[in-house]
Amino acid sequence: MGCKQLDAFGLYRLGSIKKGKVDKDTEGTNLGFSGCCGTNSSKRKISKDQHYNTGEDKKVIGREMESTLKALRDGESVLDLSPRSTVSGGVEDIYGEDRATEDQLVTPWIFSVASGYSLLRDPQYNKGLSFTEKERDAHYLRGLLPPTVSTQQLQEKKLMNSIRQYQVPLQKYVAMMDLQERNERLFYKLLIDNVEELLPVVYTPTVGEACQKYGSIFRRPQGLYISLKEKGKILEVLKNWPERSIQVIVVTDGERILGLGDLGCQGMGIPVGKLALYTALGGVRPSACLPITIDVGTNNEKLLNDEFYIGLRQRRATGQEYYDLMHEFMTAVKQNYGEKVLVQFEDFANHNAFELLAKYGTTHLVFNDDIQGTASVVLAGVVAALKLIGGTLPEHTFLFLGAGEAGTGIAELIALEMSKQTKAPIEESRKKIWLVDSKVIKPTVLIGSSGVGRTFTKEVVEAMTSNNDKPLILALSNPTSQSECTAEEAYQWSEGRAIFASGSPFDPVEYKGKVYASGQANNAYIFPGFGLGLVISGAIRVHDDMLLAASESLAKQVSEENYKNGLIYPPFSNIRRISANIAANVAAKAYELGLATRLPRPQNLVKCAESCMYTPVYRNYR
């Protein structure tokens, strides 16, 4: 889901390429994009390994993720498992009580089993009014609860009724976070059973507003905050976290939160939200998830002057100071949690995102959702859309508005899939992918990842429609205010012919008596199942072929009924089944590449994934 604010729009005319840099005189042209270029466009560096078609008015995408990252790694690949990449330590991955059935008894391990008061305040074990009469006697709960014994289903009904009373999305967000802090299983029960309704509340677009106001709504910490103050003792800080068996870490430095920019320490809302989805949509148990914010300051003057800001009040650290802190963090993570812990980078600025992914891709299990997750979910949508717009992937021409992390990642994964289908060098596939418009190109697919709203104007959509019977338009930027165009605009300006999907959700649109339901190219389709696949296979590295495997699995799960409604993504109501299939595909690829460590390989990886999924049904206590 979610494309974020990018440094450059990528839509400029390429006058010349000299010594690896774009000519400063470049400018936007054609398809109504004139004047769109940001000031950073002409300054963006081009890798010496990028290949370009230097014909007039052309610039072809030139960064294949794995090959470019390999160049940045001095030729090392994620498949080159050198001795230096291994650090001892870590804990064994176990599921413990989550393998138990509802009828099997478990012990609610709290600080003092003699204190029912403590039990009611432990979100991992609290059941509220659902404690049975027997449990109330056994765990000293008599008198601490009203006499009624409720079911989890009734609790869920009551809370959903309450949440639906709120008119402001942020109020719903706060109510859900409060529930997560007092009754973890009930929180996930609500989220799983009402995923289409609550996903926009705990994730995009509401999480963006939550991050902006995080200092004001902050109640209790939901993860680890590692700031420059902790330099030299990050390993000690990690040991302060109460859970030892961590499988997934989502980390941000808050510099580029969605399309909202630098929110510093308040970006913690993103890791918290992502990991809630890892559990609800992918079944990774909550205790195995760890949200982390790296606080190196902020350049946001409004936050620096805000009395309620909760982070370091200093300008953002850069250069060696920044990378030293990140290196200490990555080393400590592996030392404390072992080789198989997944570190997912979220909302890092462009200048750090590729560098970190390249640096640690050969030594750690790392994944950048903005680069790789977005690419995988968009490729899945494009592949699925071929049934509606016709042709094969290599037959289409792609035009991008936005050439930062998301745009580059998407373009390169599409080029990689094209090259696999045609058996041609990836350089040939790149020639069908454009980061700039020209008078001679007629794109069939328009992809926006600019982080700037309303840049797909009426003229742009009409131009796409004039060249294509069914133009594919993907307005991916988040939150909703940053979307390149709305669903209503896309359908109206294309006279109902567009196949449209967006990063943030839009309501169905009625046009000339017909109702159009647009799809959502949400990263939540990919990363929970992707992460689960890494966990069940015991993968120790992430490879591009795993991303292709995830895309292929997602595209296959779009039904004929979905296609009839103009959708290129399946409904979120089936997301756990979707995630299990994605996990199986990713795990299979990990075994094929020799990157899996859980042996022997399960015969049925889909069943294996489903059996490992956390379920939020209450357990019966001894």
C-alpha positions as semicolon CSV with decimal commas, in nm:
position;residue;x (nm);y (nm);z (nm)
1;M;0,000;0,000;0,000
2;G;0,120;0,299;0,001
3;C;0,351;0,515;-0,194
4;K;0,512;0,799;-0,009
5;Q;0,640;1,146;-0,084
6;L;0,928;1,125;-0,326
7;D;1,219;1,351;-0,403
8;A;1,144;1,384;-0,773
9;F;0,856;1,340;-1,009
10;G;1,075;1,186;-1,275
11;L;0,880;1,357;-1,552
12;Y;1,129;1,561;-1,746
13;R;1,276;1,567;-2,090
14;L;1,619;1,416;-2,106
15;G;1,839;1,653;-2,300
16;S;2,157;1,454;-2,250
17;I;2,339;1,212;-2,022
18;K;2,684;1,325;-1,925
19;K;2,908;1,139;-1,683
20;G;2,617;0,974;-1,509
21;K;2,415;1,289;-1,444
22;V;2,098;1,430;-1,592
23;D;2,124;1,755;-1,782
24;K;2,007;2,039;-1,560
25;D;1,800;2,185;-1,841
26;T;1,554;1,895;-1,839
27;E;1,186;1,980;-1,819
28;G;0,845;1,812;-1,822
29;T;0,659;1,765;-2,148
30;N;0,341;1,631;-2,303
31;L;0,035;1,451;-2,161
32;G;-0,054;1,754;-1,952
33;F;0,242;1,715;-1,716
34;S;0,420;2,032;-1,818
35;G;0,553;2,227;-1,524
36;C;0,525;1,930;-1,286
37;C;0,891;1,879;-1,222
38;G;1,024;1,938;-0,874
39;T;1,350;2,119;-0,822
40;N;1,515;1,794;-0,718
41;S;1,440;1,625;-1,049
42;S;1,747;1,748;-1,230
43;K;1,975;1,672;-0,938
44;R;1,893;1,304;-0,896
45;K;2,203;1,095;-0,961
46;I;2,207;0,809;-1,206
47;S;2,404;0,496;-1,124
48;K;2,689;0,416;-1,358
49;D;2,533;0,072;-1,401
50;Q;2,206;0,210;-1,535
51;H;2,138;0,164;-1,904
52;Y;1,947;0,421;-2,106
53;N;1,799;0,457;-2,449
54;T;1,940;0,795;-2,544
55;G;1,702;0,854;-2,834
56;E;1,531;1,193;-2,856
57;D;1,287;1,275;-2,575
58;K;1,344;0,938;-2,404
59;K;1,461;0,818;-2,066
60;V;1,418;0,454;-1,986
61;I;1,415;0,318;-1,635
62;G;1,759;0,192;-1,555
63;R;1,776;0,034;-1,211
64;E;1,717;-0,335;-1,158
65;M;1,696;-0,380;-0,786
66;E;1,912;-0,685;-0,744
67;S;2,171;-0,596;-1,007
68;T;2,202;-0,238;-0,889
69;L;2,217;-0,335;-0,524
70;K;2,474;-0,598;-0,617
71;A;2,687;-0,325;-0,772
72;L;2,656;-0,118;-0,456
73;R;2,765;-0,425;-0,261
74;D;3,088;-0,459;-0,459
75;G;2,951;-0,755;-0,652
76;E;2,801;-0,947;-0,360
77;S;2,462;-1,113;-0,407
78;V;2,211;-1,218;-0,142
79;L;2,294;-1,573;-0,249
80;D;2,660;-1,527;-0,153
81;L;2,651;-1,639;0,209
82;S;2,998;-1,543;0,318
83;P;3,126;-1,624;0,670
84;R;3,136;-1,256;0,760
85;S;2,760;-1,236;0,723
86;T;2,697;-1,470;1,011
87;V;2,663;-1,350;1,368
88;S;2,602;-1,599;1,647
89;G;2,329;-1,554;1,902
90;G;1,954;-1,518;1,882
91;V;1,667;-1,733;2,001
92;E;1,480;-2,026;1,856
93;D;1,154;-1,939;1,680
94;I;0,865;-2,109;1,858
95;Y;0,490;-2,061;1,867
96;G;0,427;-2,201;2,212
97;E;0,070;-2,158;2,327
98;D;-0,053;-2,042;1,988
99;R;-0,035;-2,402;1,870
100;A;-0,288;-2,493;2,137
101;T;-0,650;-2,537;2,043
102;E;-0,926;-2,342;2,212
103;D;-1,000;-2,639;2,437
104;Q;-0,643;-2,692;2,554
105;L;-0,563;-2,529;2,884
106;V;-0,280;-2,278;2,910
107;T;-0,138;-2,088;3,204
108;P;-0,164;-1,707;3,189
109;W;0,192;-1,624;3,288
110;I;0,183;-1,289;3,462
111;F;0,409;-1,130;3,717
112;S;0,215;-1,285;3,999
113;V;-0,037;-1,561;3,939
114;A;-0,181;-1,474;4,278
115;S;-0,291;-1,132;4,156
116;G;-0,606;-1,115;3,949
117;Y;-0,563;-0,739;3,939
118;S;-0,239;-0,783;3,742
119;L;-0,404;-1,033;3,509
120;L;-0,677;-0,784;3,417
121;R;-0,408;-0,533;3,321
122;D;-0,203;-0,768;3,105
123;P;-0,331;-0,722;2,747
124;Q;-0,179;-1,052;2,633
125;Y;-0,397;-1,254;2,873
126;N;-0,685;-1,027;2,975
127;K;-1,031;-1,145;2,865
128;G;-1,242;-0,891;3,049
129;L;-1,594;-1,017;3,119
130;S;-1,516;-1,340;2,933
131;F;-1,335;-1,493;3,231
132;T;-1,540;-1,796;3,333
133;E;-1,664;-1,862;3,686
134;K;-1,394;-2,127;3,730
135;E;-1,121;-1,890;3,605
136;R;-1,242;-1,615;3,838
137;D;-1,197;-1,847;4,133
138;A;-0,861;-1,987;4,019
139;H;-0,702;-1,650;3,944
140;Y;-0,832;-1,429;4,227
141;L;-1,070;-1,232;4,009
142;R;-1,373;-1,244;4,237
143;G;-1,500;-0,894;4,300
144;L;-1,271;-0,742;4,041
145;L;-1,528;-0,794;3,765
146;P;-1,907;-0,746;3,742
147;P;-2,094;-1,077;3,781
148;T;-2,187;-1,118;3,415
149;V;-1,988;-1,369;3,207
150;S;-1,979;-1,260;2,844
151;T;-1,873;-1,433;2,523
152;Q;-1,599;-1,296;2,299
153;Q;-1,858;-1,263;2,021
154;L;-2,077;-1,041;2,239
155;Q;-1,775;-0,833;2,339
156;E;-1,693;-0,789;1,970
157;K;-2,048;-0,683;1,886
158;K;-2,051;-0,429;2,169
159;L;-1,718;-0,275;2,071
160;M;-1,801;-0,253;1,700
161;N;-2,125;-0,075;1,791
162;S;-1,923;0,166;2,001
163;I;-1,656;0,231;1,736
164;R;-1,921;0,295;1,471
165;Q;-2,062;0,579;1,681
166;Y;-1,748;0,786;1,626
167;Q;-1,768;1,023;1,329
168;V;-1,400;1,120;1,325
169;P;-1,157;0,852;1,194
170;L;-0,887;0,950;1,446
171;Q;-1,132;0,879;1,730
172;K;-1,179;0,529;1,591
173;Y;-0,803;0,490;1,570
174;V;-0,756;0,590;1,934
175;A;-1,037;0,355;2,041
176;M;-0,868;0,065;1,858
177;M;-0,528;0,145;2,010
178;D;-0,685;0,159;2,356
179;L;-0,836;-0,183;2,296
180;Q;-0,501;-0,323;2,181
181;E;-0,343;-0,200;2,503
182;R;-0,596;-0,368;2,730
183;N;-0,717;-0,682;2,544
184;E;-0,490;-0,801;2,264
185;R;-0,692;-1,098;2,146
186;L;-1,015;-0,899;2,127
187;F;-0,835;-0,628;1,927
188;Y;-0,723;-0,882;1,667
189;K;-1,063;-1,054;1,666
190;L;-1,225;-0,723;1,571
191;L;-0,965;-0,645;1,309
192;I;-0,977;-0,989;1,144
193;D;-1,357;-1,016;1,141
194;N;-1,409;-0,656;1,020
195;V;-1,095;-0,609;0,813
196;E;-1,246;-0,408;0,528
197;E;-1,407;-0,164;0,771
198;L;-1,119;-0,132;1,017
199;L;-0,816;-0,152;0,788
200;P;-0,846;0,219;0,692
201;V;-0,870;0,298;1,065
202;V;-0,557;0,123;1,193
203;Y;-0,365;0,178;0,870
204;T;-0,379;0,412;0,573
205;P;-0,520;0,671;0,557
206;T;-0,598;0,733;0,928
207;V;-0,252;0,628;1,050
208;G;-0,109;0,931;0,869
209;E;-0,312;1,172;1,081
210;A;-0,229;0,964;1,388
211;C;0,145;1,011;1,321
212;Q;0,099;1,385;1,278
213;K;-0,070;1,403;1,619
214;Y;0,117;1,117;1,786
215;G;0,259;1,339;2,058
216;S;-0,089;1,450;2,164
217;I;-0,252;1,106;2,157
218;F;0,047;0,918;2,305
219;R;-0,057;0,707;2,602
220;R;0,187;0,422;2,654
221;P;0,482;0,297;2,446
222;Q;0,400;0,021;2,197
223;G;0,756;-0,047;2,085
224;L;1,118;0,055;2,132
225;Y;1,251;0,407;2,083
226;I;1,621;0,408;2,001
227;S;1,768;0,757;1,982
228;L;2,116;0,904;1,955
229;K;2,119;0,900;2,335
230;E;2,140;0,520;2,320
231;K;2,446;0,512;2,095
232;G;2,691;0,252;2,225
233;K;2,428;0,060;2,422
234;I;2,164;-0,043;2,167
235;L;2,208;-0,412;2,252
236;E;2,118;-0,330;2,612
237;V;1,811;-0,141;2,493
238;L;1,693;-0,440;2,287
239;K;1,724;-0,658;2,595
240;N;1,483;-0,425;2,775
241;W;1,203;-0,552;2,550
242;P;1,022;-0,826;2,745
243;E;0,975;-1,071;2,456
244;R;1,273;-1,280;2,354
245;S;1,146;-1,473;2,051
246;I;1,116;-1,195;1,794
247;Q;1,052;-1,290;1,432
248;V;0,962;-0,957;1,267
249;I;1,090;-0,606;1,335
250;V;0,943;-0,306;1,154
251;V;1,169;-0,003;1,188
252;T;1,145;0,358;1,072
253;D;1,347;0,673;1,122
254;G;1,039;0,886;1,050
255;E;1,197;1,094;0,774
256;R;0,939;1,027;0,504
257;I;0,609;0,920;0,655
258;L;0,359;0,845;0,378
259;G;0,321;1,166;0,177
260;L;0,351;1,377;0,492
261;G;0,726;1,421;0,513
262;D;0,954;1,425;0,818
263;L;0,757;1,339;1,132
264;G;1,057;1,231;1,337
265;C;0,984;1,019;1,641
266;Q;0,611;1,041;1,578
267;G;0,652;0,806;1,283
268;M;0,614;0,521;1,537
269;G;0,252;0,491;1,426
270;I;0,374;0,324;1,106
271;P;0,565;0,028;1,262
272;V;0,283;-0,022;1,513
273;G;0,023;-0,027;1,235
274;K;0,229;-0,250;1,005
275;L;0,286;-0,509;1,276
276;A;-0,083;-0,511;1,369
277;L;-0,142;-0,618;1,009
278;Y;0,137;-0,876;1,025
279;T;-0,069;-1,045;1,295
280;A;-0,422;-0,982;1,169
281;L;-0,358;-1,048;0,799
282;G;-0,051;-1,272;0,807
283;G;-0,094;-1,458;1,133
284;V;0,245;-1,376;1,286
285;R;0,187;-1,388;1,661
286;P;0,185;-1,047;1,834
287;S;0,458;-1,138;2,084
288;A;0,695;-1,212;1,792
289;C;0,653;-0,859;1,650
290;L;0,861;-0,559;1,756
291;P;0,799;-0,198;1,638
292;I;1,108;0,026;1,653
293;T;1,169;0,393;1,583
294;I;1,521;0,523;1,529
295;D;1,520;0,883;1,649
296;V;1,802;1,092;1,504
297;G;1,613;1,420;1,526
298;T;1,382;1,595;1,282
299;N;1,401;1,881;1,034
300;N;1,033;1,956;1,086
301;E;1,030;2,301;1,246
302;K;0,668;2,269;1,352
303;L;0,750;1,960;1,556
304;L;1,066;2,110;1,702
305;N;0,854;2,396;1,834
306;D;0,566;2,176;1,950
307;E;0,555;2,146;2,330
308;F;0,394;1,802;2,295
309;Y;0,658;1,658;2,060
310;I;0,797;1,334;2,208
311;G;1,124;1,300;2,016
312;L;1,474;1,454;2,019
313;R;1,457;1,830;1,975
314;Q;1,742;1,869;1,730
315;R;1,808;1,878;1,357
316;R;1,828;1,539;1,194
317;A;2,168;1,367;1,214
318;T;2,317;1,270;0,879
319;G;2,627;1,117;0,725
320;Q;2,862;0,903;0,931
321;E;2,684;0,972;1,259
322;Y;2,360;0,839;1,113
323;Y;2,511;0,532;0,950
324;D;2,714;0,443;1,260
325;L;2,395;0,436;1,466
326;M;2,215;0,226;1,205
327;H;2,506;-0,017;1,186
328;E;2,512;-0,060;1,562
329;F;2,137;-0,122;1,551
330;M;2,156;-0,383;1,273
331;T;2,444;-0,562;1,443
332;A;2,266;-0,565;1,780
333;V;1,944;-0,696;1,626
334;K;2,117;-0,995;1,475
335;Q;2,321;-1,062;1,787
336;N;2,014;-1,052;2,009
337;Y;1,757;-1,224;1,787
338;G;1,960;-1,433;1,545
339;E;1,996;-1,488;1,173
340;K;1,628;-1,539;1,091
341;V;1,473;-1,221;1,232
342;L;1,314;-1,012;0,954
343;V;1,395;-0,640;0,962
344;Q;1,147;-0,442;0,754
345;F;1,249;-0,085;0,670
346;E;0,963;0,165;0,656
347;D;0,946;0,526;0,543
348;F;1,317;0,601;0,518
349;A;1,409;0,887;0,285
350;N;1,524;0,796;-0,066
351;H;1,888;0,877;0,002
352;N;1,899;0,624;0,287
353;A;1,652;0,359;0,172
354;F;1,853;0,209;-0,115
355;E;2,179;0,245;0,074
356;L;2,050;0,049;0,375
357;L;1,889;-0,219;0,159
358;A;2,210;-0,262;-0,039
359;K;2,436;-0,261;0,266
360;Y;2,248;-0,517;0,473
361;G;2,087;-0,730;0,202
362;T;2,376;-0,978;0,202
363;T;2,421;-0,998;0,579
364;H;2,068;-0,975;0,719
365;L;1,711;-1,076;0,639
366;V;1,594;-0,729;0,531
367;F;1,298;-0,603;0,330
368;N;1,200;-0,249;0,229
369;D;0,825;-0,228;0,195
370;D;0,833;0,106;0,012
371;I;1,067;-0,030;-0,256
372;Q;0,994;-0,401;-0,268
373;G;0,646;-0,439;-0,117
374;T;0,495;-0,167;-0,334
375;A;0,665;-0,314;-0,641
376;S;0,525;-0,658;-0,572
377;V;0,166;-0,548;-0,513
378;V;0,162;-0,320;-0,820
379;L;0,309;-0,590;-1,044
380;A;0,034;-0,824;-0,921
381;G;-0,230;-0,564;-1,013
382;V;-0,080;-0,509;-1,357
383;V;-0,062;-0,883;-1,428
384;A;-0,421;-0,928;-1,314
385;A;-0,534;-0,630;-1,524
386;L;-0,406;-0,796;-1,841
387;K;-0,726;-1,001;-1,846
388;L;-0,920;-0,676;-1,878
389;I;-0,693;-0,464;-2,099
390;G;-0,555;-0,750;-2,307
391;G;-0,206;-0,832;-2,429
392;T;0,095;-0,969;-2,248
393;L;0,314;-0,779;-2,005
394;P;0,597;-0,716;-2,257
395;E;0,347;-0,573;-2,509
396;H;0,254;-0,280;-2,286
397;T;0,428;0,053;-2,237
398;F;0,452;0,199;-1,886
399;L;0,474;0,565;-1,790
400;F;0,566;0,666;-1,435
401;L;0,499;0,986;-1,246
402;G;0,743;0,954;-0,958
403;A;1,095;0,814;-0,974
404;G;1,188;0,765;-0,612
405;E;1,180;0,450;-0,399
406;A;0,833;0,333;-0,498
407;G;0,845;0,424;-0,867
408;T;1,192;0,279;-0,917
409;G;1,108;-0,040;-0,729
410;I;0,787;-0,095;-0,927
411;A;0,951;-0,026;-1,261
412;E;1,239;-0,261;-1,198
413;L;1,023;-0,550;-1,082
414;I;0,805;-0,510;-1,392
415;A;1,118;-0,509;-1,609
416;L;1,247;-0,819;-1,431
417;E;0,922;-1,006;-1,489
418;M;0,920;-0,899;-1,856
419;S;1,272;-1,029;-1,906
420;K;1,176;-1,363;-1,749
421;Q;0,879;-1,395;-1,983
422;T;1,065;-1,297;-2,300
423;K;1,400;-1,459;-2,206
424;A;1,555;-1,132;-2,325
425;P;1,812;-0,924;-2,135
426;I;1,657;-0,692;-1,881
427;E;1,797;-0,395;-2,076
428;E;1,546;-0,476;-2,351
429;S;1,257;-0,483;-2,104
430;R;1,357;-0,144;-1,965
431;K;1,287;0,011;-2,302
432;K;0,913;-0,036;-2,242
433;I;0,927;0,156;-1,913
434;W;0,948;0,534;-1,909
435;L;1,009;0,786;-1,634
436;V;0,948;1,073;-1,874
437;D;0,687;1,135;-2,137
438;S;0,767;1,204;-2,499
439;K;0,585;1,303;-2,813
440;V;0,636;0,961;-2,964
441;I;0,527;0,736;-2,676
442;K;0,168;0,626;-2,620
443;P;0,159;0,458;-2,278
444;T;-0,098;0,191;-2,200
445;V;-0,034;0,198;-1,825
446;L;0,001;0,513;-1,612
447;I;0,150;0,471;-1,262
448;G;0,168;0,750;-1,006
449;S;0,400;0,737;-0,706
450;S;0,482;1,105;-0,679
451;G;0,345;1,176;-0,334
452;V;0,178;1,487;-0,479
453;G;-0,199;1,502;-0,514
454;R;-0,404;1,585;-0,823
455;T;-0,121;1,546;-1,074
456;F;-0,324;1,315;-1,300
457;T;-0,526;1,598;-1,446
458;K;-0,826;1,579;-1,676
459;E;-0,596;1,636;-1,975
460;V;-0,372;1,347;-1,867
461;V;-0,658;1,100;-1,826
462;E;-0,821;1,211;-2,151
463;A;-0,491;1,166;-2,335
464;M;-0,458;0,814;-2,194
465;T;-0,815;0,737;-2,294
466;S;-0,766;0,864;-2,649
467;N;-0,483;0,613;-2,699
468;N;-0,635;0,311;-2,522
469;D;-0,969;0,137;-2,513
470;K;-0,916;0,051;-2,145
471;P;-0,636;0,261;-1,994
472;L;-0,486;0,124;-1,673
473;I;-0,443;0,408;-1,423
474;L;-0,277;0,345;-1,086
475;A;-0,280;0,645;-0,850
476;L;-0,073;0,500;-0,567
477;S;0,031;0,790;-0,343
478;N;-0,089;0,801;0,016
479;P;-0,273;0,926;0,213
480;T;-0,595;1,004;0,022
481;S;-0,515;1,375;-0,007
482;Q;-0,195;1,289;-0,195
483;S;-0,356;1,058;-0,452
484;E;-0,272;1,161;-0,811
485;C;-0,646;1,159;-0,889
486;T;-0,964;1,028;-0,730
487;A;-1,162;0,729;-0,847
488;E;-1,447;0,960;-0,948
489;E;-1,215;1,171;-1,162
490;A;-1,061;0,867;-1,330
491;Y;-1,397;0,720;-1,428
492;Q;-1,556;1,049;-1,534
493;W;-1,264;1,174;-1,739
494;S;-1,222;0,837;-1,911
495;E;-1,596;0,805;-1,972
496;G;-1,606;0,494;-1,758
497;R;-1,337;0,313;-1,955
498;A;-1,045;0,331;-1,710
499;I;-0,928;0,036;-1,502
500;F;-0,840;0,220;-1,182
501;A;-0,667;0,132;-0,856
502;S;-0,527;0,355;-0,583
503;G;-0,305;0,345;-0,278
504;S;-0,575;0,469;-0,040
505;P;-0,935;0,342;-0,053
506;F;-1,209;0,522;-0,245
507;D;-1,584;0,463;-0,224
508;P;-1,765;0,313;-0,527
509;V;-1,845;0,566;-0,799
510;E;-2,166;0,591;-1,002
511;Y;-2,122;0,713;-1,360
512;K;-2,406;0,719;-1,614
513;G;-2,609;0,468;-1,416
514;K;-2,326;0,219;-1,362
515;V;-2,144;0,166;-1,032
516;Y;-1,764;0,132;-1,048
517;A;-1,575;-0,024;-0,756
518;S;-1,206;0,062;-0,769
519;G;-0,929;-0,159;-0,638
520;Q;-0,672;-0,066;-0,377
521;A;-0,305;-0,137;-0,452
522;N;-0,239;-0,182;-0,083
523;N;0,093;-0,321;0,039
524;A;-0,110;-0,502;0,305
525;Y;-0,188;-0,758;0,035
526;I;0,180;-0,851;0,018
527;F;0,396;-0,789;0,324
528;P;0,204;-0,993;0,588
529;G;0,203;-1,306;0,371
530;F;0,554;-1,235;0,247
531;G;0,683;-1,213;0,604
532;L;0,496;-1,528;0,704
533;G;0,660;-1,712;0,415
534;L;1,003;-1,607;0,537
535;V;0,918;-1,718;0,892
536;I;0,782;-2,064;0,806
537;S;1,077;-2,139;0,576
538;G;1,337;-1,999;0,815
539;A;1,470;-1,783;0,530
540;I;1,789;-1,593;0,599
541;R;1,789;-1,355;0,298
542;V;1,537;-1,185;0,067
543;H;1,578;-1,229;-0,309
544;D;1,392;-1,058;-0,597
545;D;1,251;-1,392;-0,712
546;M;1,061;-1,409;-0,382
547;L;0,891;-1,079;-0,471
548;L;0,793;-1,219;-0,811
549;A;0,656;-1,529;-0,638
550;A;0,441;-1,310;-0,410
551;S;0,310;-1,107;-0,707
552;E;0,225;-1,420;-0,902
553;S;0,033;-1,565;-0,608
554;L;-0,168;-1,247;-0,550
555;A;-0,258;-1,204;-0,918
556;K;-0,389;-1,560;-0,936
557;Q;-0,635;-1,495;-0,656
558;V;-0,841;-1,239;-0,848
559;S;-1,169;-1,417;-0,935
560;E;-1,387;-1,387;-1,243
561;E;-1,646;-1,211;-1,028
562;N;-1,383;-0,955;-0,929
563;Y;-1,298;-0,898;-1,296
564;K;-1,665;-0,846;-1,382
565;N;-1,671;-0,563;-1,132
566;G;-1,357;-0,406;-1,281
567;L;-1,138;-0,509;-0,986
568;I;-0,776;-0,616;-1,028
569;Y;-0,727;-0,713;-0,662
570;P;-0,923;-0,966;-0,456
571;P;-1,137;-0,846;-0,161
572;F;-0,967;-0,803;0,175
573;S;-1,233;-1,021;0,331
574;N;-1,028;-1,320;0,206
575;I;-0,693;-1,176;0,311
576;R;-0,586;-1,458;0,545
577;R;-0,634;-1,717;0,272
578;I;-0,452;-1,485;0,031
579;S;-0,165;-1,442;0,277
580;A;-0,135;-1,818;0,329
581;N;-0,100;-1,872;-0,045
582;I;0,154;-1,590;-0,078
583;A;0,350;-1,732;0,218
584;A;0,356;-2,075;0,053
585;N;0,484;-1,932;-0,277
586;V;0,752;-1,726;-0,103
587;A;0,861;-2,018;0,113
588;A;0,879;-2,246;-0,192
589;K;1,109;-1,997;-0,363
590;A;1,326;-1,973;-0,051
591;Y;1,372;-2,351;-0,055
592;E;1,444;-2,344;-0,428
593;L;1,712;-2,077;-0,385
594;G;1,874;-2,254;-0,093
595;L;1,789;-1,972;0,148
596;A;1,555;-2,170;0,374
597;T;1,675;-2,328;0,699
598;R;1,366;-2,510;0,827
599;L;1,424;-2,868;0,721
600;P;1,280;-3,090;0,604
601;R;1,059;-2,885;0,375
602;P;0,687;-2,933;0,456
603;Q;0,501;-3,129;0,189
604;N;0,210;-2,883;0,182
605;L;0,332;-2,529;0,238
606;V;-0,017;-2,375;0,225
607;K;-0,137;-2,598;0,509
608;C;0,186;-2,528;0,693
609;A;0,126;-2,153;0,666
610;E;-0,235;-2,185;0,780
611;S;-0,141;-2,403;1,075
612;C;0,117;-2,148;1,195
613;M;-0,123;-1,854;1,185
614;Y;-0,209;-1,688;1,515
615;T;-0,578;-1,701;1,602
616;P;-0,729;-1,446;1,843
617;V;-0,987;-1,677;2,000
618;Y;-0,966;-1,673;2,381
619;R;-0,774;-1,955;2,550
620;N;-0,907;-2,139;2,854
621;Y;-0,687;-2,093;3,160
622;R;-0,601;-2,349;3,424
